[in-house]
Amino acid sequence: MRILLLFMLAISGQLLAINSAFASGACDADCTKCHTLSTNEVQAILAKVKNPEAKILKIQLSPARGLWEVAVENKGQRGLFYVDFSKKYLIPGPIIEVNAAVDKTKERVDELNKGRKIDRSRIPLKNALLLGDKKAAKKVIVFTDPDCPFCGKFHAELKKVAEQRKDIAFYIKLLPLIKLHPDAYWKSKS
């Protein structure tokens, strides 16, 4: 009986310790005192999931407790993923703040991409189709597939804009989507 009582007391003490750790939030003030995630650890995780070429931009605590937020750039694209404190799970999806119905991941990705622009001078316009006046103040580069029905509808709208607005010129670059439209490639080349 005495052994059973000691055993019950020991278990209740353990449960109390675990409960108080979670209830008080053992790392409420600063989780980085208890948990770390280094760039080397993230690189090892990326290698395991077969994405070692991604450049790590920033590691910080996520808006959801128990997760690290990792900002990366891969092939010119910036994005986020999450790693749990145990470093066993990589979570690629969005974090939604339920009460506010806000996509916290989208907010952060927008911050990461703020101010990033495409250097238009690096896009050759020599072979582009021109719709409008080449001396127009505003130049818009449009990438399109010659066999895409949705692109065709868009072209009709471009023509209307070019007729109404002499200050805009559209440079149309043909970008065939050969898996969807096999004949688009030769049409783009001719």
PDB file of C-alpha atoms in Angstrom:
ATOM      1  CA  MET A   1       0.000   0.000   0.000  1.00  0.00           C
ATOM      2  CA  ARG A   2       2.832   2.309   0.901  1.00  0.00           C
ATOM      3  CA  ILE A   3       4.561   1.637  -2.449  1.00  0.00           C
ATOM      4  CA  LEU A   4       1.330   2.349  -4.306  1.00  0.00           C
ATOM      5  CA  LEU A   5       0.928   5.623  -2.411  1.00  0.00           C
ATOM      6  CA  LEU A   6       4.506   6.682  -3.220  1.00  0.00           C
ATOM      7  CA  PHE A   7       4.004   5.700  -6.851  1.00  0.00           C
ATOM      8  CA  MET A   8       0.764   7.729  -7.093  1.00  0.00           C
ATOM      9  CA  LEU A   9       2.452  10.688  -5.422  1.00  0.00           C
ATOM     10  CA  ALA A  10       5.388  10.524  -7.849  1.00  0.00           C
ATOM     11  CA  ILE A  11       3.101  10.346 -10.884  1.00  0.00           C
ATOM     12  CA  SER A  12       0.916  13.218  -9.675  1.00  0.00           C
ATOM     13  CA  GLY A  13       4.058  15.287  -9.099  1.00  0.00           C
ATOM     14  CA  GLN A  14       5.221  14.550 -12.657  1.00  0.00           C
ATOM     15  CA  LEU A  15       1.807  15.443 -14.076  1.00  0.00           C
ATOM     16  CA  LEU A  16       1.736  18.640 -12.040  1.00  0.00           C
ATOM     17  CA  ALA A  17       5.169  19.610 -13.345  1.00  0.00           C
ATOM     18  CA  ILE A  18       4.165  18.895 -16.947  1.00  0.00           C
ATOM     19  CA  ASN A  19       0.853  20.701 -16.541  1.00  0.00           C
ATOM     20  CA  SER A  20       2.443  23.777 -14.987  1.00  0.00           C
ATOM     21  CA  ALA A  21       5.099  23.879 -17.703  1.00  0.00           C
ATOM     22  CA  PHE A  22       2.418  24.048 -20.383  1.00  0.00           C
ATOM     23  CA  ALA A  23      -0.019  26.191 -18.420  1.00  0.00           C
ATOM     24  CA  SER A  24       2.553  28.819 -17.554  1.00  0.00           C
ATOM     25  CA  GLY A  25       4.160  28.484 -20.966  1.00  0.00           C
ATOM     26  CA  ALA A  26       7.674  27.488 -19.978  1.00  0.00           C
ATOM     27  CA  CYS A  27       9.051  29.880 -22.566  1.00  0.00           C
ATOM     28  CA  ASP A  28       6.267  32.465 -22.662  1.00  0.00           C
ATOM     29  CA  ALA A  29       8.611  35.412 -22.514  1.00  0.00           C
ATOM     30  CA  ASP A  30      11.301  34.274 -24.929  1.00  0.00           C
ATOM     31  CA  CYS A  31      11.161  30.849 -26.588  1.00  0.00           C
ATOM     32  CA  THR A  32      14.648  31.415 -27.999  1.00  0.00           C
ATOM     33  CA  LYS A  33      16.059  30.830 -24.509  1.00  0.00           C
ATOM     34  CA  CYS A  34      14.867  27.213 -24.676  1.00  0.00           C
ATOM     35  CA  HIS A  35      14.807  26.540 -28.425  1.00  0.00           C
ATOM     36  CA  THR A  36      17.181  27.242 -31.288  1.00  0.00           C
ATOM     37  CA  LEU A  37      17.298  26.605 -35.005  1.00  0.00           C
ATOM     38  CA  SER A  38      20.528  27.352 -36.833  1.00  0.00           C
ATOM     39  CA  THR A  39      21.141  27.929 -40.522  1.00  0.00           C
ATOM     40  CA  ASN A  40      23.128  24.684 -40.627  1.00  0.00           C
ATOM     41  CA  GLU A  41      20.186  22.778 -39.149  1.00  0.00           C
ATOM     42  CA  VAL A  42      17.832  24.275 -41.743  1.00  0.00           C
ATOM     43  CA  GLN A  43      20.268  23.385 -44.536  1.00  0.00           C
ATOM     44  CA  ALA A  44      20.336  19.794 -43.247  1.00  0.00           C
ATOM     45  CA  ILE A  45      16.519  19.721 -43.206  1.00  0.00           C
ATOM     46  CA  LEU A  46      16.381  21.119 -46.752  1.00  0.00           C
ATOM     47  CA  ALA A  47      18.867  18.483 -47.913  1.00  0.00           C
ATOM     48  CA  LYS A  48      16.666  15.749 -46.424  1.00  0.00           C
ATOM     49  CA  VAL A  49      13.621  17.036 -48.318  1.00  0.00           C
ATOM     50  CA  LYS A  50      15.679  17.324 -51.512  1.00  0.00           C
ATOM     51  CA  ASN A  51      15.803  21.104 -51.742  1.00  0.00           C
ATOM     52  CA  PRO A  52      19.388  21.961 -50.726  1.00  0.00           C
ATOM     53  CA  GLU A  53      19.788  24.798 -53.246  1.00  0.00           C
ATOM     54  CA  ALA A  54      17.317  27.085 -51.427  1.00  0.00           C
ATOM     55  CA  LYS A  55      18.994  30.144 -49.910  1.00  0.00           C
ATOM     56  CA  ILE A  56      18.004  30.792 -46.302  1.00  0.00           C
ATOM     57  CA  LEU A  57      17.103  34.456 -45.834  1.00  0.00           C
ATOM     58  CA  LYS A  58      15.893  34.543 -42.233  1.00  0.00           C
ATOM     59  CA  ILE A  59      14.948  32.305 -39.316  1.00  0.00           C
ATOM     60  CA  GLN A  60      12.587  33.626 -36.650  1.00  0.00           C
ATOM     61  CA  LEU A  61       9.778  32.508 -34.373  1.00  0.00           C
ATOM     62  CA  SER A  62       6.502  32.029 -36.203  1.00  0.00           C
ATOM     63  CA  PRO A  63       3.204  33.604 -35.159  1.00  0.00           C
ATOM     64  CA  ALA A  64       2.122  30.107 -34.050  1.00  0.00           C
ATOM     65  CA  ARG A  65       3.810  28.924 -30.896  1.00  0.00           C
ATOM     66  CA  GLY A  66       6.118  25.948 -31.192  1.00  0.00           C
ATOM     67  CA  LEU A  67       7.222  26.677 -34.750  1.00  0.00           C
ATOM     68  CA  TRP A  68      10.118  28.423 -36.415  1.00  0.00           C
ATOM     69  CA  GLU A  69       9.443  30.495 -39.513  1.00  0.00           C
ATOM     70  CA  VAL A  70      12.092  30.090 -42.216  1.00  0.00           C
ATOM     71  CA  ALA A  71      12.242  32.551 -45.120  1.00  0.00           C
ATOM     72  CA  VAL A  72      13.958  31.180 -48.220  1.00  0.00           C
ATOM     73  CA  GLU A  73      14.699  32.107 -51.807  1.00  0.00           C
ATOM     74  CA  ASN A  74      14.810  29.432 -54.482  1.00  0.00           C
ATOM     75  CA  LYS A  75      15.192  30.108 -58.206  1.00  0.00           C
ATOM     76  CA  GLY A  76      14.235  33.754 -57.714  1.00  0.00           C
ATOM     77  CA  GLN A  77      11.088  32.959 -55.718  1.00  0.00           C
ATOM     78  CA  ARG A  78      10.785  33.903 -52.068  1.00  0.00           C
ATOM     79  CA  GLY A  79       8.640  31.996 -49.634  1.00  0.00           C
ATOM     80  CA  LEU A  80       8.201  30.580 -46.147  1.00  0.00           C
ATOM     81  CA  PHE A  81       7.961  27.280 -44.420  1.00  0.00           C
ATOM     82  CA  TYR A  82       7.817  26.285 -40.784  1.00  0.00           C
ATOM     83  CA  VAL A  83       9.865  23.890 -38.671  1.00  0.00           C
ATOM     84  CA  ASP A  84       8.584  22.617 -35.337  1.00  0.00           C
ATOM     85  CA  PHE A  85      10.741  22.993 -32.222  1.00  0.00           C
ATOM     86  CA  SER A  86      11.605  19.266 -32.290  1.00  0.00           C
ATOM     87  CA  LYS A  87      13.017  19.782 -35.826  1.00  0.00           C
ATOM     88  CA  LYS A  88      11.193  16.675 -37.009  1.00  0.00           C
ATOM     89  CA  TYR A  89       8.556  18.378 -39.143  1.00  0.00           C
ATOM     90  CA  LEU A  90       8.703  20.865 -42.008  1.00  0.00           C
ATOM     91  CA  ILE A  91       5.333  22.525 -42.611  1.00  0.00           C
ATOM     92  CA  PRO A  92       4.929  24.270 -45.991  1.00  0.00           C
ATOM     93  CA  GLY A  93       1.374  25.638 -45.723  1.00  0.00           C
ATOM     94  CA  PRO A  94      -0.137  28.882 -44.504  1.00  0.00           C
ATOM     95  CA  ILE A  95      -0.764  29.794 -40.886  1.00  0.00           C
ATOM     96  CA  ILE A  96      -4.196  31.363 -40.451  1.00  0.00           C
ATOM     97  CA  GLU A  97      -4.954  33.410 -37.348  1.00  0.00           C
ATOM     98  CA  VAL A  98      -8.439  32.065 -36.668  1.00  0.00           C
ATOM     99  CA  ASN A  99      -9.975  34.920 -34.648  1.00  0.00           C
ATOM    100  CA  ALA A 100      -8.899  37.575 -37.134  1.00  0.00           C
ATOM    101  CA  ALA A 101      -9.222  35.295 -40.212  1.00  0.00           C
ATOM    102  CA  VAL A 102      -5.818  36.551 -41.374  1.00  0.00           C
ATOM    103  CA  ASP A 103      -3.303  34.536 -43.386  1.00  0.00           C
ATOM    104  CA  LYS A 104      -0.134  35.313 -41.430  1.00  0.00           C
ATOM    105  CA  THR A 105       2.028  33.479 -43.975  1.00  0.00           C
ATOM    106  CA  LYS A 106       0.760  35.653 -46.829  1.00  0.00           C
ATOM    107  CA  GLU A 107       1.480  38.783 -44.789  1.00  0.00           C
ATOM    108  CA  ARG A 108       5.088  37.672 -44.261  1.00  0.00           C
ATOM    109  CA  VAL A 109       5.604  36.618 -47.897  1.00  0.00           C
ATOM    110  CA  ASP A 110       4.282  40.023 -48.991  1.00  0.00           C
ATOM    111  CA  GLU A 111       6.833  41.654 -46.652  1.00  0.00           C
ATOM    112  CA  LEU A 112       9.620  39.490 -48.094  1.00  0.00           C
ATOM    113  CA  ASN A 113       8.736  40.515 -51.644  1.00  0.00           C
ATOM    114  CA  LYS A 114       8.082  44.192 -50.923  1.00  0.00           C
ATOM    115  CA  GLY A 115      10.169  46.381 -53.183  1.00  0.00           C
ATOM    116  CA  ARG A 116      11.302  43.540 -55.444  1.00  0.00           C
ATOM    117  CA  LYS A 117      10.956  44.464 -59.071  1.00  0.00           C
ATOM    118  CA  ILE A 118      11.811  42.866 -62.355  1.00  0.00           C
ATOM    119  CA  ASP A 119      14.580  44.605 -64.262  1.00  0.00           C
ATOM    120  CA  ARG A 120      12.681  45.314 -67.474  1.00  0.00           C
ATOM    121  CA  SER A 121      15.890  46.130 -69.328  1.00  0.00           C
ATOM    122  CA  ARG A 122      16.886  42.449 -69.082  1.00  0.00           C
ATOM    123  CA  ILE A 123      13.857  41.345 -71.127  1.00  0.00           C
ATOM    124  CA  PRO A 124      14.718  41.529 -74.842  1.00  0.00           C
ATOM    125  CA  LEU A 125      11.982  43.223 -76.854  1.00  0.00           C
ATOM    126  CA  LYS A 126      13.605  42.851 -80.271  1.00  0.00           C
ATOM    127  CA  ASN A 127      11.284  40.033 -81.383  1.00  0.00           C
ATOM    128  CA  ALA A 128       8.226  41.149 -79.417  1.00  0.00           C
ATOM    129  CA  LEU A 129       4.997  42.010 -81.200  1.00  0.00           C
ATOM    130  CA  LEU A 130       4.094  45.657 -80.666  1.00  0.00           C
ATOM    131  CA  LEU A 131       0.544  46.775 -80.023  1.00  0.00           C
ATOM    132  CA  GLY A 132       0.419  50.576 -79.801  1.00  0.00           C
ATOM    133  CA  ASP A 133       2.998  53.306 -80.394  1.00  0.00           C
ATOM    134  CA  LYS A 134       6.600  52.384 -79.584  1.00  0.00           C
ATOM    135  CA  LYS A 135       7.107  55.992 -78.399  1.00  0.00           C
ATOM    136  CA  ALA A 136       4.351  55.613 -75.778  1.00  0.00           C
ATOM    137  CA  ALA A 137       5.278  56.742 -72.267  1.00  0.00           C
ATOM    138  CA  LYS A 138       4.115  53.495 -70.650  1.00  0.00           C
ATOM    139  CA  LYS A 139       5.370  50.158 -71.904  1.00  0.00           C
ATOM    140  CA  VAL A 140       3.784  46.906 -70.760  1.00  0.00           C
ATOM    141  CA  ILE A 141       5.344  43.524 -71.500  1.00  0.00           C
ATOM    142  CA  VAL A 142       2.791  40.744 -71.924  1.00  0.00           C
ATOM    143  CA  PHE A 143       3.728  37.054 -72.055  1.00  0.00           C
ATOM    144  CA  THR A 144       1.187  34.999 -73.939  1.00  0.00           C
ATOM    145  CA  ASP A 145       0.545  31.645 -75.609  1.00  0.00           C
ATOM    146  CA  PRO A 146      -0.764  31.955 -79.191  1.00  0.00           C
ATOM    147  CA  ASP A 147      -3.174  29.008 -78.735  1.00  0.00           C
ATOM    148  CA  CYS A 148      -4.494  29.917 -75.286  1.00  0.00           C
ATOM    149  CA  PRO A 149      -8.222  30.778 -75.493  1.00  0.00           C
ATOM    150  CA  PHE A 150      -8.028  32.943 -72.367  1.00  0.00           C
ATOM    151  CA  CYS A 151      -5.041  34.803 -73.784  1.00  0.00           C
ATOM    152  CA  GLY A 152      -7.087  35.398 -76.942  1.00  0.00           C
ATOM    153  CA  LYS A 153      -9.783  37.131 -74.888  1.00  0.00           C
ATOM    154  CA  PHE A 154      -7.082  39.161 -73.160  1.00  0.00           C
ATOM    155  CA  HIS A 155      -5.635  40.201 -76.551  1.00  0.00           C
ATOM    156  CA  ALA A 156      -9.009  41.666 -77.524  1.00  0.00           C
ATOM    157  CA  GLU A 157      -8.936  43.772 -74.343  1.00  0.00           C
ATOM    158  CA  LEU A 158      -5.365  44.874 -75.060  1.00  0.00           C
ATOM    159  CA  LYS A 159      -6.435  46.084 -78.511  1.00  0.00           C
ATOM    160  CA  LYS A 160      -9.225  48.176 -76.962  1.00  0.00           C
ATOM    161  CA  VAL A 161      -6.825  49.739 -74.463  1.00  0.00           C
ATOM    162  CA  ALA A 162      -4.220  50.462 -77.169  1.00  0.00           C
ATOM    163  CA  GLU A 163      -6.881  52.191 -79.316  1.00  0.00           C
ATOM    164  CA  GLN A 164      -8.171  54.301 -76.415  1.00  0.00           C
ATOM    165  CA  ARG A 165      -4.859  55.103 -74.720  1.00  0.00           C
ATOM    166  CA  LYS A 166      -2.073  56.354 -76.955  1.00  0.00           C
ATOM    167  CA  ASP A 167       0.254  56.626 -73.928  1.00  0.00           C
ATOM    168  CA  ILE A 168       0.436  52.816 -73.541  1.00  0.00           C
ATOM    169  CA  ALA A 169       2.273  50.316 -75.730  1.00  0.00           C
ATOM    170  CA  PHE A 170       2.054  46.556 -75.265  1.00  0.00           C
ATOM    171  CA  TYR A 171       5.057  44.426 -76.137  1.00  0.00           C
ATOM    172  CA  ILE A 172       3.787  40.904 -76.639  1.00  0.00           C
ATOM    173  CA  LYS A 173       6.251  38.082 -76.018  1.00  0.00           C
ATOM    174  CA  LEU A 174       5.120  34.659 -77.172  1.00  0.00           C
ATOM    175  CA  LEU A 175       5.544  32.026 -74.501  1.00  0.00           C
ATOM    176  CA  PRO A 176       4.119  28.731 -75.761  1.00  0.00           C
ATOM    177  CA  LEU A 177       2.773  26.293 -73.193  1.00  0.00           C
ATOM    178  CA  ILE A 178       3.630  23.222 -75.242  1.00  0.00           C
ATOM    179  CA  LYS A 179       2.191  20.696 -72.800  1.00  0.00           C
ATOM    180  CA  LEU A 180      -1.219  22.368 -73.092  1.00  0.00           C
ATOM    181  CA  HIS A 181      -0.951  23.583 -76.691  1.00  0.00           C
ATOM    182  CA  PRO A 182       1.491  21.453 -78.739  1.00  0.00           C
ATOM    183  CA  ASP A 183       1.120  23.600 -81.890  1.00  0.00           C
ATOM    184  CA  ALA A 184       1.901  26.817 -80.029  1.00  0.00           C
ATOM    185  CA  TYR A 185       5.666  26.312 -80.271  1.00  0.00           C
ATOM    186  CA  TRP A 186       5.920  26.432 -84.066  1.00  0.00           C
ATOM    187  CA  LYS A 187       3.420  29.311 -84.165  1.00  0.00           C
ATOM    188  CA  SER A 188       5.635  31.243 -81.756  1.00  0.00           C
ATOM    189  CA  LYS A 189       8.723  30.610 -83.889  1.00  0.00           C
ATOM    190  CA  SER A 190       7.193  31.741 -87.176  1.00  0.00           C
TER     191      SER A 190
END
